[in-house]
């Protein structure tokens, strides 16, 4: 019985790891390495003697997106060139010794710290070390074969990634947007219910939910970023990535809505639990505040999630409830009640409706 939880965790981890996307990527990487190894013996001159660097070049060029494959593949070749050049400079006056090995590795790491080298910084000391230690007296032929085979492998990797189902990560955007949209809507709805309970409210989980909102917002940003990057240099993007501008606009809308929801959460939490904060919600305003919060939550749930007619009706209802809330706040202010907190929430709700209307 004690092994069951461990087995379930293992199965869950495998399901998350062995995804369709990961399996396809693994198959493409294996194909690229195999093709590179097949072509390696046909490289000209002494390069044919170093076939094992061809699949290595294919491996380092394979990344989840076409643009990343091109970027990392070219940076790797740049690192090789810099490392080999540095190794040749050292081998002109030193053979492989403790001192020369330490020297090329130290210089390689130092040069690798230059800005904007990216992946190249990892390859500089490695290439220099290989040329110094493995090249020996045949360093020139070794370097030629090393670079040529790696370049061929990188080219094969790029070709495979570009031709064989080039990855276009659009499928994760809609679930991420939907999840965050529901989180924002639920937050407003929970706060609306808290306004209707006896104070302090029995349900207070919403007051500590800012971290959860930040997490789901980060999920949206990640999904949109992955989709945007995967569309670069991708032949499939011409037909399927026309939605990206809309996704970017949706991300900006979500971020603005999240800011206002978190601000409302902080204000209402201060009203209910923070002693000495001088923030209150007048009794005559609470019911109107609850209605406004709930109506805006309903609009967020309808946003990008149904017919345009229903969304427009929801906007109209929310505007009406916010107008009623403003009237109640003005009436309470006329009676010398403190309305700063309620006015702040009303302003945030009004801005949220403006953001949703523009979208």
Coordinates of C-alpha atoms in Angstrom, one line a residue:
X1 CA 0.0 0.0 0.0
X2 CA 2.8 2.4 0.8
X3 CA 4.1 2.1 -2.8
X4 CA 0.8 3.3 -4.3
X5 CA 1.3 7.0 -3.8
X6 CA 4.8 6.8 -5.3
X7 CA 3.5 4.9 -8.3
X8 CA 0.7 7.4 -8.8
X9 CA 3.2 10.3 -8.7
X10 CA 5.4 8.5 -11.1
X11 CA 2.6 7.8 -13.5
X12 CA 1.5 11.5 -13.2
X13 CA 5.0 12.7 -13.9
X14 CA 5.3 10.4 -17.0
X15 CA 2.0 11.7 -18.3
X16 CA 3.2 15.3 -18.0
X17 CA 6.5 14.5 -19.6
X18 CA 5.6 12.0 -22.4
X19 CA 3.3 14.4 -24.2
X20 CA 2.5 14.3 -27.9
X21 CA 4.6 17.4 -28.4
X22 CA 7.6 15.9 -26.6
X23 CA 7.3 12.6 -28.5
X24 CA 7.3 14.5 -31.8
X25 CA 10.3 16.5 -30.8
X26 CA 12.2 13.4 -29.7
X27 CA 11.4 11.7 -33.1
X28 CA 12.5 14.7 -35.1
X29 CA 15.8 14.9 -33.1
X30 CA 16.4 11.2 -33.6
X31 CA 15.7 11.6 -37.3
X32 CA 18.1 14.6 -37.6
X33 CA 20.9 12.7 -35.7
X34 CA 20.4 9.7 -37.9
X35 CA 20.5 11.6 -41.2
X36 CA 23.6 13.6 -40.0
X37 CA 25.4 10.3 -39.2
X38 CA 24.5 8.9 -42.6
X39 CA 25.9 11.9 -44.4
X40 CA 29.0 12.3 -42.3
X41 CA 31.2 9.9 -44.2
X42 CA 30.6 11.8 -47.4
X43 CA 32.1 15.0 -46.1
X44 CA 35.2 16.1 -48.1
X45 CA 38.8 15.7 -47.1
X46 CA 39.8 14.9 -43.5
X47 CA 36.3 15.8 -42.3
X48 CA 35.1 12.2 -43.1
X49 CA 37.4 11.0 -40.3
X50 CA 35.3 12.8 -37.6
X51 CA 31.7 11.6 -38.3
X52 CA 30.7 11.7 -34.7
X53 CA 30.5 15.5 -34.7
X54 CA 27.7 15.5 -37.3
X55 CA 24.9 14.1 -35.0
X56 CA 26.2 16.3 -32.3
X57 CA 25.6 19.3 -34.5
X58 CA 22.1 18.1 -35.3
X59 CA 21.5 17.6 -31.6
X60 CA 22.6 21.1 -30.5
X61 CA 20.4 22.7 -33.3
X62 CA 17.2 21.0 -32.3
X63 CA 15.0 23.2 -30.2
X64 CA 11.2 23.5 -29.7
X65 CA 10.8 26.3 -32.3
X66 CA 12.3 26.9 -35.8
X67 CA 13.6 30.3 -34.7
X68 CA 15.3 28.9 -31.6
X69 CA 16.9 26.2 -33.8
X70 CA 18.4 28.7 -36.2
X71 CA 19.6 31.0 -33.3
X72 CA 21.2 28.3 -31.2
X73 CA 22.7 26.4 -34.2
X74 CA 24.4 29.5 -35.5
X75 CA 25.6 30.6 -32.1
X76 CA 27.1 27.1 -31.6
X77 CA 29.1 27.5 -34.8
X78 CA 30.2 30.9 -33.8
X79 CA 31.4 29.5 -30.5
X80 CA 33.3 26.8 -32.3
X81 CA 35.0 29.3 -34.6
X82 CA 36.1 31.5 -31.6
X83 CA 37.3 28.5 -29.6
X84 CA 39.3 27.0 -32.5
X85 CA 40.9 30.3 -33.2
X86 CA 41.9 30.7 -29.6
X87 CA 43.3 27.1 -29.5
X88 CA 45.4 27.7 -32.6
X89 CA 46.8 30.8 -31.0
X90 CA 47.8 28.8 -27.9
X91 CA 49.2 25.8 -29.9
X92 CA 51.7 28.0 -31.7
X93 CA 53.8 28.2 -28.6
X94 CA 52.5 25.4 -26.3
X95 CA 51.7 21.6 -26.4
X96 CA 48.9 20.0 -24.3
X97 CA 50.2 20.5 -20.8
X98 CA 48.5 21.2 -17.4
X99 CA 49.3 24.9 -18.0
X100 CA 48.0 25.1 -21.6
X101 CA 44.8 23.2 -20.8
X102 CA 44.1 25.5 -17.9
X103 CA 44.9 28.5 -20.1
X104 CA 42.6 27.7 -23.0
X105 CA 39.7 26.8 -20.7
X106 CA 40.2 29.9 -18.6
X107 CA 40.4 32.2 -21.7
X108 CA 37.4 30.4 -23.2
X109 CA 35.3 31.0 -20.2
X110 CA 36.5 34.6 -20.0
X111 CA 35.7 35.3 -23.7
X112 CA 32.4 33.5 -23.3
X113 CA 31.3 36.2 -20.8
X114 CA 31.1 38.7 -23.6
X115 CA 27.5 40.0 -24.0
X116 CA 25.1 38.7 -26.6
X117 CA 27.0 35.5 -27.4
X118 CA 24.2 33.3 -26.1
X119 CA 24.9 29.6 -26.7
X120 CA 28.3 30.4 -28.2
X121 CA 29.7 31.1 -24.7
X122 CA 29.4 27.4 -23.8
X123 CA 31.1 26.2 -26.9
X124 CA 34.2 28.5 -26.9
X125 CA 36.1 26.7 -24.1
X126 CA 34.9 23.3 -25.2
X127 CA 36.0 23.7 -28.8
X128 CA 39.4 25.2 -27.7
X129 CA 39.9 22.2 -25.3
X130 CA 39.0 19.6 -28.0
X131 CA 41.4 21.2 -30.5
X132 CA 44.3 21.4 -28.0
X133 CA 43.9 17.9 -26.5
X134 CA 42.4 15.8 -29.4
X135 CA 43.9 17.7 -32.4
X136 CA 47.5 17.5 -31.2
X137 CA 49.9 17.7 -34.1
X138 CA 47.0 17.3 -36.5
X139 CA 45.1 20.3 -35.1
X140 CA 44.4 21.8 -38.5
X141 CA 42.8 18.7 -40.0
X142 CA 40.9 18.1 -36.8
X143 CA 39.6 21.6 -36.7
X144 CA 38.5 21.5 -40.3
X145 CA 36.6 18.2 -39.8
X146 CA 35.2 19.4 -36.4
X147 CA 33.7 22.6 -37.9
X148 CA 32.5 21.0 -41.2
X149 CA 30.8 18.1 -39.5
X150 CA 29.2 20.3 -36.9
X151 CA 28.0 22.7 -39.6
X152 CA 26.5 19.9 -41.6
X153 CA 24.7 18.5 -38.5
X154 CA 23.3 21.9 -37.7
X155 CA 22.1 22.3 -41.2
X156 CA 20.4 18.9 -41.1
X157 CA 18.8 19.8 -37.7
X158 CA 17.4 23.1 -39.1
X159 CA 16.1 21.3 -42.2
X160 CA 14.3 18.6 -40.2
X161 CA 12.8 21.1 -37.8
X162 CA 11.6 23.4 -40.6
X163 CA 10.3 20.6 -42.9
X164 CA 8.8 18.0 -40.5
X165 CA 5.8 19.4 -38.7
X166 CA 7.5 22.7 -37.7
X167 CA 6.2 23.4 -34.2
X168 CA 3.5 26.1 -33.9
X169 CA 2.5 26.3 -30.2
X170 CA -1.0 27.9 -30.5
X171 CA -3.0 25.3 -28.7
X172 CA -2.0 26.5 -25.2
X173 CA -3.2 30.1 -25.5
X174 CA -6.9 29.5 -25.3
X175 CA -6.8 27.3 -22.2
X176 CA -4.5 29.7 -20.5
X177 CA -6.7 32.7 -21.3
X178 CA -9.8 30.7 -20.2
X179 CA -8.2 29.7 -16.9
X180 CA -7.2 33.2 -16.0
X181 CA -10.5 34.7 -17.1
X182 CA -12.3 32.3 -14.8
X183 CA -9.9 33.1 -12.0
X184 CA -10.6 36.9 -12.3
X185 CA -14.4 36.3 -12.6
X186 CA -14.4 34.1 -9.5
X187 CA -12.4 36.6 -7.5
X188 CA -14.9 39.4 -8.2
X189 CA -17.8 37.0 -7.5
X190 CA -16.4 35.9 -4.2
X191 CA -15.8 39.5 -3.1
X192 CA -19.4 40.3 -4.1
X193 CA -20.6 37.6 -1.8
X194 CA -18.4 38.8 1.0
X195 CA -20.1 42.2 0.8
X196 CA -23.4 40.5 1.5
X197 CA -22.3 38.5 4.5
X198 CA -22.1 39.7 8.1
X199 CA -18.8 41.3 8.8
X200 CA -16.2 40.0 9.1
X201 CA -17.2 37.6 6.3
X202 CA -17.1 33.9 6.9
X203 CA -15.4 33.3 3.5
X204 CA -12.1 35.0 3.3
X205 CA -10.0 32.9 0.9
X206 CA -10.4 35.6 -1.8
X207 CA -8.3 38.0 0.3
X208 CA -5.1 35.9 -0.1
X209 CA -5.6 35.0 -3.7
X210 CA -3.4 37.6 -5.3
X211 CA -0.6 35.0 -5.7
X212 CA -2.9 32.6 -7.5
X213 CA -4.0 35.4 -9.9
X214 CA -0.3 36.3 -10.6
X215 CA 0.4 32.6 -11.3
X216 CA -2.5 32.2 -13.8
X217 CA -1.5 35.6 -15.4
X218 CA 2.1 34.3 -15.8
X219 CA 0.6 31.2 -17.5
X220 CA -1.1 33.4 -20.1
X221 CA 2.1 35.4 -20.7
X222 CA 4.1 32.2 -21.2
X223 CA 1.6 30.6 -23.6
X224 CA 1.3 33.7 -25.7
X225 CA 5.1 34.1 -25.8
X226 CA 5.6 30.5 -26.9
X227 CA 3.1 31.0 -29.6
X228 CA 4.7 34.2 -30.8
X229 CA 8.2 32.7 -30.9
X230 CA 7.1 29.5 -32.6
X231 CA 5.6 31.5 -35.4
X232 CA 8.9 33.1 -36.4
X233 CA 10.4 31.5 -39.5
X234 CA 7.7 28.9 -39.4
X235 CA 6.2 27.9 -42.8
X236 CA 2.9 26.9 -41.1
X237 CA 2.5 30.4 -39.5
X238 CA 1.3 31.9 -42.8
X239 CA -1.9 29.9 -42.5
X240 CA -2.4 29.5 -38.8
X241 CA -0.8 32.3 -36.9
X242 CA -3.0 35.2 -38.0
X243 CA -4.6 35.0 -34.6
X244 CA -1.4 36.1 -32.8
X245 CA -2.2 39.8 -32.9
X246 CA -5.6 39.0 -31.2
X247 CA -3.8 36.9 -28.6
X248 CA -1.3 39.6 -27.8
X249 CA -4.2 42.1 -27.4
X250 CA -6.0 39.6 -25.1
X251 CA -2.8 39.3 -23.0
X252 CA -2.6 43.1 -22.6
X253 CA -6.3 43.1 -21.6
X254 CA -5.8 40.4 -19.1
X255 CA -2.8 42.1 -17.5
X256 CA -4.8 45.3 -17.1
X257 CA -7.8 43.5 -15.7
X258 CA -5.6 41.6 -13.3
X259 CA -4.1 44.9 -12.0
X260 CA -7.5 46.3 -11.2
X261 CA -8.8 43.1 -9.6
X262 CA -5.7 42.9 -7.3
X263 CA -6.2 46.5 -6.4
X264 CA -9.8 45.9 -5.5
X265 CA -8.8 42.9 -3.4
X266 CA -6.3 44.9 -1.5
X267 CA -8.8 47.7 -0.8
X268 CA -11.6 45.4 0.4
X269 CA -9.2 43.3 2.5
X270 CA -8.0 46.5 4.2
X271 CA -11.7 47.6 4.8
X272 CA -12.6 44.3 6.5
X273 CA -9.5 43.3 8.5
X274 CA -7.0 46.1 8.7
X275 CA -7.5 48.1 11.9
X276 CA -6.7 51.7 12.0
X277 CA -6.6 52.0 8.1
X278 CA -9.6 54.4 8.2
X279 CA -11.3 52.5 5.3
X280 CA -14.9 51.6 5.5
X281 CA -17.8 50.7 3.2
X282 CA -21.0 52.5 4.3
X283 CA -23.9 50.2 5.0
X284 CA -26.0 51.8 2.2
X285 CA -23.3 51.1 -0.3
X286 CA -22.5 47.5 0.3
X287 CA -25.4 46.0 -1.6
X288 CA -24.7 48.2 -4.6
X289 CA -21.0 47.3 -4.4
X290 CA -21.8 43.6 -4.4
X291 CA -24.1 43.9 -7.4
X292 CA -21.4 45.9 -9.3
X293 CA -18.7 43.4 -8.5
X294 CA -20.8 40.5 -9.6
X295 CA -21.9 42.1 -12.8
X296 CA -18.3 42.9 -13.8
X297 CA -17.3 39.3 -12.9
X298 CA -20.0 38.1 -15.3
X299 CA -18.8 40.3 -18.1
X300 CA -15.2 38.9 -17.7
X301 CA -16.6 35.4 -17.9
X302 CA -18.4 36.3 -21.1
X303 CA -15.4 38.0 -22.7
X304 CA -14.1 35.8 -25.5
X305 CA -16.3 33.1 -24.3
X306 CA -19.6 33.3 -26.1
X307 CA -21.8 35.3 -28.5
X308 CA -21.1 39.0 -28.9
X309 CA -24.7 39.8 -28.1
X310 CA -24.5 38.3 -24.7
X311 CA -21.2 40.1 -24.0
X312 CA -22.8 43.5 -25.0
X313 CA -25.8 42.8 -22.8
X314 CA -23.4 42.0 -19.9
X315 CA -21.5 45.3 -20.5
X316 CA -24.7 47.3 -20.4
X317 CA -25.8 45.6 -17.2
X318 CA -22.4 46.2 -15.6
X319 CA -22.5 49.9 -16.6
X320 CA -25.9 50.2 -15.0
X321 CA -24.8 48.6 -11.7
X322 CA -21.7 50.8 -11.6
X323 CA -23.8 53.8 -12.1
X324 CA -26.1 52.7 -9.2
X325 CA -23.0 52.2 -7.1
X326 CA -21.8 55.7 -7.9
X327 CA -25.2 57.2 -7.0
X328 CA -25.1 55.3 -3.7
X329 CA -21.5 56.6 -3.0
X330 CA -22.6 60.2 -3.7
X331 CA -25.6 59.8 -1.4
X332 CA -23.4 58.4 1.4
X333 CA -20.9 61.2 0.9
X334 CA -23.6 63.8 1.2
X335 CA -24.4 62.2 4.6
X336 CA -20.7 62.8 5.7
X337 CA -19.9 59.1 5.5
X338 CA -16.4 58.0 4.5
X339 CA -16.5 56.8 0.9
X340 CA -12.8 56.7 -0.1
X341 CA -12.6 52.9 -0.3
X342 CA -15.9 52.5 -2.1
X343 CA -15.0 55.2 -4.6
X344 CA -11.6 53.5 -5.3
X345 CA -13.4 50.2 -6.0
X346 CA -15.9 51.9 -8.2
X347 CA -13.2 53.6 -10.2
X348 CA -11.4 50.3 -10.7
X349 CA -14.6 48.6 -11.9
X350 CA -15.3 51.5 -14.3
X351 CA -11.8 51.2 -15.8
X352 CA -12.3 47.4 -16.2
X353 CA -15.4 48.0 -18.2
X354 CA -13.5 50.5 -20.3
X355 CA -10.8 48.0 -21.0
X356 CA -13.3 45.3 -21.9
X357 CA -15.3 47.7 -24.1
X358 CA -12.2 48.6 -26.1
X359 CA -11.3 45.0 -26.6

